[in-house]
PDB file of C-alpha atoms in Angstrom:
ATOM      1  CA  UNK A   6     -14.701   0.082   6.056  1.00  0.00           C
ATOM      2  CA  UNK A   7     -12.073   1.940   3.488  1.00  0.00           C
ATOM      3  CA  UNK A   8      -8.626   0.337   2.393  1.00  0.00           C
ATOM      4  CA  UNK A   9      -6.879   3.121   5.094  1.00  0.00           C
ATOM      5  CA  UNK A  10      -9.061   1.174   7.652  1.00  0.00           C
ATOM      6  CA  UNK A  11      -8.395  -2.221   6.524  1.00  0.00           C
ATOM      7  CA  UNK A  12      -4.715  -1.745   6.348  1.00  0.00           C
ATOM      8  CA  UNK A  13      -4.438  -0.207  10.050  1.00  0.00           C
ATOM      9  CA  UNK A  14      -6.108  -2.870  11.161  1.00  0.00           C
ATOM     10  CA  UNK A  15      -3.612  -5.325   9.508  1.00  0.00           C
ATOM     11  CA  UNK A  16      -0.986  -2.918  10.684  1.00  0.00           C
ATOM     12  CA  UNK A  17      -1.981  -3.731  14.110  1.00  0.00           C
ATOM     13  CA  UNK A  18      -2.918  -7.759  13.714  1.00  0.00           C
ATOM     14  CA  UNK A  19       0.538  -7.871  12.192  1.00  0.00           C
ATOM     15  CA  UNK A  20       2.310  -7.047  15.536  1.00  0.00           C
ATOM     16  CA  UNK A  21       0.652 -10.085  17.135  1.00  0.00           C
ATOM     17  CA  UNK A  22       2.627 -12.106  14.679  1.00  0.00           C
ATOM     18  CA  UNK A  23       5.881 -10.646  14.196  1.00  0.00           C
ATOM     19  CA  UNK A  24       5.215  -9.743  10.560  1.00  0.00           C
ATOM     20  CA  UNK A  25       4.932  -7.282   7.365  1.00  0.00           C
ATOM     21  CA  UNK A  26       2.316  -7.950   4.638  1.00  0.00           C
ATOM     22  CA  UNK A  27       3.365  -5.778   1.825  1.00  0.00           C
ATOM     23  CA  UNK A  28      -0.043  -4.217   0.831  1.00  0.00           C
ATOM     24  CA  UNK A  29      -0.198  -2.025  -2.414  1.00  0.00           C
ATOM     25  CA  UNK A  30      -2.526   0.921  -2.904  1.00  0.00           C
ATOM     26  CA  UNK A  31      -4.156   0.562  -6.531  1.00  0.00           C
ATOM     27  CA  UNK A  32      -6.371   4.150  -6.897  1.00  0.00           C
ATOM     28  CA  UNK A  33      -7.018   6.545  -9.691  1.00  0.00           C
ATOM     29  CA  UNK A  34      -6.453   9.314  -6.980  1.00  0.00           C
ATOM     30  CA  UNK A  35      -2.795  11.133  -8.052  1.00  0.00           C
ATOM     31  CA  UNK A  36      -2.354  13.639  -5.375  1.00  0.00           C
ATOM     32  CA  UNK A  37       0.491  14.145  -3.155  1.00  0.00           C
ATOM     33  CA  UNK A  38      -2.452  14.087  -0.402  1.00  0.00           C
ATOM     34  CA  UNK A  39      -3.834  10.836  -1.567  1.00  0.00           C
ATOM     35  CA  UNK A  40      -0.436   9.266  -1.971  1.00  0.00           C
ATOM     36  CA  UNK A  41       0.663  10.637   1.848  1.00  0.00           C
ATOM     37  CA  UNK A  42      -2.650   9.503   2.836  1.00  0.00           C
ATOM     38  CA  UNK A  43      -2.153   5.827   1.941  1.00  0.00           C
ATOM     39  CA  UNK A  44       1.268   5.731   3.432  1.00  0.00           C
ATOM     40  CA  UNK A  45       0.574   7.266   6.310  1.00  0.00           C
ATOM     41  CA  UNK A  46      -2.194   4.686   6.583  1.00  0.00           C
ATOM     42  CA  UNK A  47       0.460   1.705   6.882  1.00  0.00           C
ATOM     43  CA  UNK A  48       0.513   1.055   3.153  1.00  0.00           C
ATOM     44  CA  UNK A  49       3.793   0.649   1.228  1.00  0.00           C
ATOM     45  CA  UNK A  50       3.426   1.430  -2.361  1.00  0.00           C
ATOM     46  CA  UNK A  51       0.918   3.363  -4.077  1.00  0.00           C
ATOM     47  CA  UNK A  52      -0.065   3.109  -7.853  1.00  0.00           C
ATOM     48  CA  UNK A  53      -1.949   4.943  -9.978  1.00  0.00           C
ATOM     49  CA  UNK A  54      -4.630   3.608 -12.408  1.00  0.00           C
ATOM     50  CA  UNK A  55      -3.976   3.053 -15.106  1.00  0.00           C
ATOM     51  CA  UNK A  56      -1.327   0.808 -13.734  1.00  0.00           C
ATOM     52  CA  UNK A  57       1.634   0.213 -16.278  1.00  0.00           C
ATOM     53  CA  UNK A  58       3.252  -2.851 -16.262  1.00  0.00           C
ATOM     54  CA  UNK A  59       6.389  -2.206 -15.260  1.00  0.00           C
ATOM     55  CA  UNK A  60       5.548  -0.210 -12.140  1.00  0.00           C
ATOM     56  CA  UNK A  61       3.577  -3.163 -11.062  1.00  0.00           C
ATOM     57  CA  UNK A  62       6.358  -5.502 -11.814  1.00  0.00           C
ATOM     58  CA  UNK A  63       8.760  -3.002 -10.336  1.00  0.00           C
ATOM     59  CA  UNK A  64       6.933  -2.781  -6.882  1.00  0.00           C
ATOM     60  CA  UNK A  65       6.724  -6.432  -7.160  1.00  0.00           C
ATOM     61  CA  UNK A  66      10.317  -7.015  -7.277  1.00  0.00           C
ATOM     62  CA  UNK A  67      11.088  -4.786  -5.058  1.00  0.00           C
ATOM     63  CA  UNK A  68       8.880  -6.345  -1.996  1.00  0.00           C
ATOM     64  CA  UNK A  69      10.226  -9.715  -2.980  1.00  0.00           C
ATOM     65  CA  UNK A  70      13.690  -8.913  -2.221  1.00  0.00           C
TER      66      UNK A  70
END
């Protein structure tokens, strides 16, 4: 099972509770297509390896608010 898998089938377990993991796509893939894929998948942010430090404090910040 891939990461789009896994994070459908959170997606989906999620309803059953009334809420939103935040879940955070860490890949050395930097295409549109790979980016649209792992959105489309249910994920919410996608970042790019190497990850700098403040993108991943960034995203962080913004799912905490």
């Amino acid at each position: 099972m891939n990461g789009y898998e896994v994070t459908r089938q959170i997606r989906q377990e999620e309803k059953n509770y009334d809420l939103h993991i935040p879940i955070i796509t860490l890949t050395a893939h930097a295409t549109f297509e790979e980016e649209n894929k792992s959105i489309l998948s249910g994920m919410d942010f996608h970042l790019i390896k190497p990850i700098q430090d403040r993108d991943l404090i960034h995203t962080i910040i913004t799912i905490c608010q």
